[in-house]
PDB file of C-alpha atoms in Angstrom:
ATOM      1  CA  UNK A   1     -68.113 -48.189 105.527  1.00 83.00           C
ATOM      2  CA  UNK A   2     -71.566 -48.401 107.625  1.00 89.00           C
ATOM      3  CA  UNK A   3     -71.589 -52.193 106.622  1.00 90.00           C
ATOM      4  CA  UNK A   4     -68.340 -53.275 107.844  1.00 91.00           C
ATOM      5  CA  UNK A   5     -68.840 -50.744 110.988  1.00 93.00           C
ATOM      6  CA  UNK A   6     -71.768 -52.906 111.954  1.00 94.00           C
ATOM      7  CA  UNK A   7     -69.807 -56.312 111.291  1.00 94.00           C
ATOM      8  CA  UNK A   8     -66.877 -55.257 113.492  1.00 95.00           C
ATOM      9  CA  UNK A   9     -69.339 -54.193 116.365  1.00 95.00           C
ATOM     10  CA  UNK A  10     -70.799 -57.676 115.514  1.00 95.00           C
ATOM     11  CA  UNK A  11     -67.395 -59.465 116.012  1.00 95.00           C
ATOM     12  CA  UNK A  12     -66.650 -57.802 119.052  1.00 96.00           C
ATOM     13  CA  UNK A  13     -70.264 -58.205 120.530  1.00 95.00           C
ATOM     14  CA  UNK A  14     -69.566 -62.077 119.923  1.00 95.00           C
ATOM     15  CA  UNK A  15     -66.219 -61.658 120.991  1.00 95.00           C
ATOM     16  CA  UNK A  16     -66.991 -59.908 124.721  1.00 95.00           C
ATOM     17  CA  UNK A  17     -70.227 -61.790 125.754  1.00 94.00           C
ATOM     18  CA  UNK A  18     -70.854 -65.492 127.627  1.00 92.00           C
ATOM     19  CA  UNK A  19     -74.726 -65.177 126.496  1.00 94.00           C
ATOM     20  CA  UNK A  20     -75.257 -67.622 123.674  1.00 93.00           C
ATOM     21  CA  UNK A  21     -78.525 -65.639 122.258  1.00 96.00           C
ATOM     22  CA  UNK A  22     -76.096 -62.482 122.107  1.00 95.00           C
ATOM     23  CA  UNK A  23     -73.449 -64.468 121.122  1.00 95.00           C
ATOM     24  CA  UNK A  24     -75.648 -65.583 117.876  1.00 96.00           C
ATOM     25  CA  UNK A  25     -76.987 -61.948 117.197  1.00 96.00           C
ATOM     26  CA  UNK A  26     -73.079 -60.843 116.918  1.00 95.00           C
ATOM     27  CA  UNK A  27     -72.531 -63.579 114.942  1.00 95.00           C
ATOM     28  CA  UNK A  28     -75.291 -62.775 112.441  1.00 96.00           C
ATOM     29  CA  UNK A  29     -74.334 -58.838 112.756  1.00 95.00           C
ATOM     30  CA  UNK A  30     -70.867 -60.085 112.224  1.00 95.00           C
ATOM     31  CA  UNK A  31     -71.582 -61.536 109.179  1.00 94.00           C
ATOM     32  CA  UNK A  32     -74.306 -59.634 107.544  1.00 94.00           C
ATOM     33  CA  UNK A  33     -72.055 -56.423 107.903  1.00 93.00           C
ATOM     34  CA  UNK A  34     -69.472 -58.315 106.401  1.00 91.00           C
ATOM     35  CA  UNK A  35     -71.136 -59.560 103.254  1.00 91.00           C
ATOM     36  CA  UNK A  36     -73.015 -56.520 102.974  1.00 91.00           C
ATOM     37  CA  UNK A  37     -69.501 -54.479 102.959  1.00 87.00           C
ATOM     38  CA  UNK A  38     -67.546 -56.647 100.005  1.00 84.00           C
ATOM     39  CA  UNK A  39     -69.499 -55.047  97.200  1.00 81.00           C
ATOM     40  CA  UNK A  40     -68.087 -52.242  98.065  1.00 79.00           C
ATOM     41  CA  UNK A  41     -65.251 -52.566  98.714  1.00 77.00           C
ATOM     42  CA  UNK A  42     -64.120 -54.823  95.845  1.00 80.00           C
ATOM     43  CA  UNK A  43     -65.648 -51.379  93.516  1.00 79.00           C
ATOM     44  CA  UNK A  44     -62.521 -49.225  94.635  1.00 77.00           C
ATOM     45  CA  UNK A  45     -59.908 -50.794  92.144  1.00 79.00           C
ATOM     46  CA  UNK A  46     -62.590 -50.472  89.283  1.00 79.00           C
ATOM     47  CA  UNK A  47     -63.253 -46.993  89.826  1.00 79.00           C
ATOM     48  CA  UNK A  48     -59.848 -45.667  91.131  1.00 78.00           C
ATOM     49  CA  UNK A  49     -57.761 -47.414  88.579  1.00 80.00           C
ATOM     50  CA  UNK A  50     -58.387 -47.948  84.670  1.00 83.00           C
ATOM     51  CA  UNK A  51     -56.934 -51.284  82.098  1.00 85.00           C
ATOM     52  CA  UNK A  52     -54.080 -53.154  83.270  1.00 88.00           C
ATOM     53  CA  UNK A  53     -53.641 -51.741  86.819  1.00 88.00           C
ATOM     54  CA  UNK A  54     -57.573 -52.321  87.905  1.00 86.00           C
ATOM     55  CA  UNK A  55     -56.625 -56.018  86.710  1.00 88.00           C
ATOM     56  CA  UNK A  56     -53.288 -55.605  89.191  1.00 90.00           C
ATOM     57  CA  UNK A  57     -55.577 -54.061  92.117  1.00 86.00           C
ATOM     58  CA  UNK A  58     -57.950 -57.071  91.723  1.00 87.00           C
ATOM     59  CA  UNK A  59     -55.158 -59.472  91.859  1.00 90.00           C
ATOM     60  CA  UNK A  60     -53.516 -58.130  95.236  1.00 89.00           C
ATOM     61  CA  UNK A  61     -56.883 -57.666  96.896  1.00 86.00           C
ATOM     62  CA  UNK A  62     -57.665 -61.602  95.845  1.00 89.00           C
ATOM     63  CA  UNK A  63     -53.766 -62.123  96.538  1.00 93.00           C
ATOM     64  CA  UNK A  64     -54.232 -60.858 100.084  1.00 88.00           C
ATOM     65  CA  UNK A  65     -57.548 -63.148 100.691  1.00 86.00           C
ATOM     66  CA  UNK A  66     -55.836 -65.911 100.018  1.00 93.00           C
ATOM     67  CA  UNK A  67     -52.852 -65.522 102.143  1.00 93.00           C
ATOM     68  CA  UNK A  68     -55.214 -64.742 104.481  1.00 89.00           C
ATOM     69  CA  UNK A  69     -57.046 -67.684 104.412  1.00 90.00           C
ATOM     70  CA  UNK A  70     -54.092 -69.350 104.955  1.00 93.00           C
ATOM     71  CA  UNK A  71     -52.936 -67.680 107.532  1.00 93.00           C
ATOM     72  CA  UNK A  72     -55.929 -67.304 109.669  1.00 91.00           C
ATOM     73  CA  UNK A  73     -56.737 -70.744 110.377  1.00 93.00           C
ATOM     74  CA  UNK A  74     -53.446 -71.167 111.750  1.00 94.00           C
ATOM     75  CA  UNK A  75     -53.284 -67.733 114.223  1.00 94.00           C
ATOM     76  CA  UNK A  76     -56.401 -68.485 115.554  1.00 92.00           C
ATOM     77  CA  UNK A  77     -55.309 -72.141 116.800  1.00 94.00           C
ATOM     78  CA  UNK A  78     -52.083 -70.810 117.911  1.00 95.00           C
ATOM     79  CA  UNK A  79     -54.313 -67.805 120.108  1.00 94.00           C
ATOM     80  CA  UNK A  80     -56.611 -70.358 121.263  1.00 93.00           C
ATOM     81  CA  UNK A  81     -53.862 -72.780 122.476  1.00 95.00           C
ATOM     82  CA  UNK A  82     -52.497 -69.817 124.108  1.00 95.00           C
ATOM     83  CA  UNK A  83     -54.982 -68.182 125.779  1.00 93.00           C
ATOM     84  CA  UNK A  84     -57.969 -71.450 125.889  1.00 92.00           C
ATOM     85  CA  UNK A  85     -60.448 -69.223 124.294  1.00 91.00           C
ATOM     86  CA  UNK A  86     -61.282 -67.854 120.994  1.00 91.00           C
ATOM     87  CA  UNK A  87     -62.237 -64.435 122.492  1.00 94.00           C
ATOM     88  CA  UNK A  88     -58.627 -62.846 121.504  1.00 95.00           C
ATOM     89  CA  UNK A  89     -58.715 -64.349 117.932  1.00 94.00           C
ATOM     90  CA  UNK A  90     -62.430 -62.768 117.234  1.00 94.00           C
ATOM     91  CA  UNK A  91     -60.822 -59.382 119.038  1.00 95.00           C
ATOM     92  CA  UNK A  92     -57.785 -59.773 116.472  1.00 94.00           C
ATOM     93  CA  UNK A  93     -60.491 -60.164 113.631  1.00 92.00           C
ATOM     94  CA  UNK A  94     -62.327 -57.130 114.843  1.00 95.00           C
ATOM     95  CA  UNK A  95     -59.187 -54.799 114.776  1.00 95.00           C
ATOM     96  CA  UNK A  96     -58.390 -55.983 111.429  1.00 92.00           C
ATOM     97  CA  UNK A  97     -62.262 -55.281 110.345  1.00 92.00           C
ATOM     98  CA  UNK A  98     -61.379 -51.966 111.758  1.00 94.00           C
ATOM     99  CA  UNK A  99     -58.776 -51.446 109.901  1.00 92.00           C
ATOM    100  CA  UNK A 100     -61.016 -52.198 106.434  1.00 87.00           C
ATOM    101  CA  UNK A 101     -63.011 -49.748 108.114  1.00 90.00           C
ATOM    102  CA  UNK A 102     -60.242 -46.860 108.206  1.00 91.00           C
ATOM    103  CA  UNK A 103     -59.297 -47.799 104.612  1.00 84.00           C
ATOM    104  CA  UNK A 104     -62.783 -47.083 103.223  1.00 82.00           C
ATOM    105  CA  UNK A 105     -62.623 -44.098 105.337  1.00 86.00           C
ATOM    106  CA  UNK A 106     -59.731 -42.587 103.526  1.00 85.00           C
ATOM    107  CA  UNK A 107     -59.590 -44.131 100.385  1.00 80.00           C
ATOM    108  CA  UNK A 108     -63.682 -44.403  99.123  1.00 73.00           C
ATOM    109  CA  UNK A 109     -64.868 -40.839  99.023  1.00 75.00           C
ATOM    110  CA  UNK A 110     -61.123 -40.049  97.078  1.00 74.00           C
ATOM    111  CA  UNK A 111     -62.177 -42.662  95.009  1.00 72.00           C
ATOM    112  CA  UNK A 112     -65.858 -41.347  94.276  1.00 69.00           C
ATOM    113  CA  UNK A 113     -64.922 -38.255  94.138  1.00 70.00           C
ATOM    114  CA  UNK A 114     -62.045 -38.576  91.510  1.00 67.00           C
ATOM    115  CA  UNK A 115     -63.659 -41.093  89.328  1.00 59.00           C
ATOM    116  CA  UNK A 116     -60.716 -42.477  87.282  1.00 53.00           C
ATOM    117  CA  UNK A 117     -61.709 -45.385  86.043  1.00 52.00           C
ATOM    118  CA  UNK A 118     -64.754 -43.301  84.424  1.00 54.00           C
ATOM    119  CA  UNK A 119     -63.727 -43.245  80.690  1.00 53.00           C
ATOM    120  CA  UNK A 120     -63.064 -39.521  79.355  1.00 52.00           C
ATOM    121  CA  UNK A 121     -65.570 -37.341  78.701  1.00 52.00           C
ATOM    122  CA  UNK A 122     -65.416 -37.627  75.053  1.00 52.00           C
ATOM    123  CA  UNK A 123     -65.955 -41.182  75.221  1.00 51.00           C
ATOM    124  CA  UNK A 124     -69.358 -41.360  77.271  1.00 51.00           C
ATOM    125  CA  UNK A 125     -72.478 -41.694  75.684  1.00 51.00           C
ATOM    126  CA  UNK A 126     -74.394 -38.999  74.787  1.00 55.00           C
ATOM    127  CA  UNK A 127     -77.672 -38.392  76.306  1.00 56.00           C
ATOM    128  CA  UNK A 128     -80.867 -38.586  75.028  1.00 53.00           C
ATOM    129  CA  UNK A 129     -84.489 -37.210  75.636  1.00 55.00           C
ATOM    130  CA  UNK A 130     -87.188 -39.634  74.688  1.00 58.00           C
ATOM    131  CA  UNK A 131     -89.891 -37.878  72.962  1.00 57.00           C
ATOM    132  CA  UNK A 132     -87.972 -34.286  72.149  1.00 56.00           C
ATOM    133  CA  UNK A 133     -86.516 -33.588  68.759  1.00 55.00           C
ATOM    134  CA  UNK A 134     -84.630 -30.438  68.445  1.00 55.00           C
ATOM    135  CA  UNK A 135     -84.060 -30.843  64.800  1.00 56.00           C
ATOM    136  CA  UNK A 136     -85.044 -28.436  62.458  1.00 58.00           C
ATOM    137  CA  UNK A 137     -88.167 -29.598  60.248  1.00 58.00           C
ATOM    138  CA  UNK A 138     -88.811 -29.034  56.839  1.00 60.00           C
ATOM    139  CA  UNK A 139     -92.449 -28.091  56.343  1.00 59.00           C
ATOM    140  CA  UNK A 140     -94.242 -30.650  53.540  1.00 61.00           C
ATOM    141  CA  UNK A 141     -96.962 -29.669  51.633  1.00 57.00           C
TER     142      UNK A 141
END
């Protein structure tokens, strides 16, 4: 959550100032909160869901980037034609990042906390000590 916090403060640091050296600090913010923030986020599925619906949480997390992707390209024109900037697309971005930011709120420590897609406690592996053996020894002569 810390990650994408800094990105979206990032975007909207780009998004509010007419300095260029600010504008590139935002822009490196942006992005380095960003890419910092994905290997986290793509771990919910695996550890809140187990076999065929972590494969379906993948799927409409990688569904939803690309229709994204699609779609973004497209608003952002459409805002800039409108408006003759790109400060109220990087604004839209930020409340969307914000939004990520909410989700990992709520959803990340249930997640951690629950750990289902942990296998079963029967099925872990069972630790052991290097060095220690508890084993009963048979004297030799």
């Amino acid at each position: 959550m810390v990650p994408l916090t800094a990105g979206t403060a990032g975007v909207v640091l780009a998004a509010l100032t007419d300095n260029g050296v600010a504008f590139i600090a935002g822009t490196c913010l942006a992005f380095s909160g960003i890419y910092t923030a994905l290997s986290q986020f793509w771990r919910i599925p695996v550890l809140g869901l187990t076999g065929a619906a972590a494969a379906a949480g993948i799927a409409v997390i990688n569904s939803a980037g690309n229709l994204t992707g699609m779609v973004s390209p497209l608003l952002t024109g459409a805002i800039q034609e409108a408006t003759g900037g790109f400060r109220h697309a990087l604004l839209l971005i930020a409340f969307v990042m914000s939004l990520g930011v909410l989700t990992m709120l709520i959803v990340g420590p249930r997640v951690e906390r629950t750990g289902a897609g942990s296998p079963p406690a029967s099925q872990r592996p069972q630790r052991v000590t290097a060095g220690r053996d508890d084993s009963p020894r048979k004297e030799t002569s």
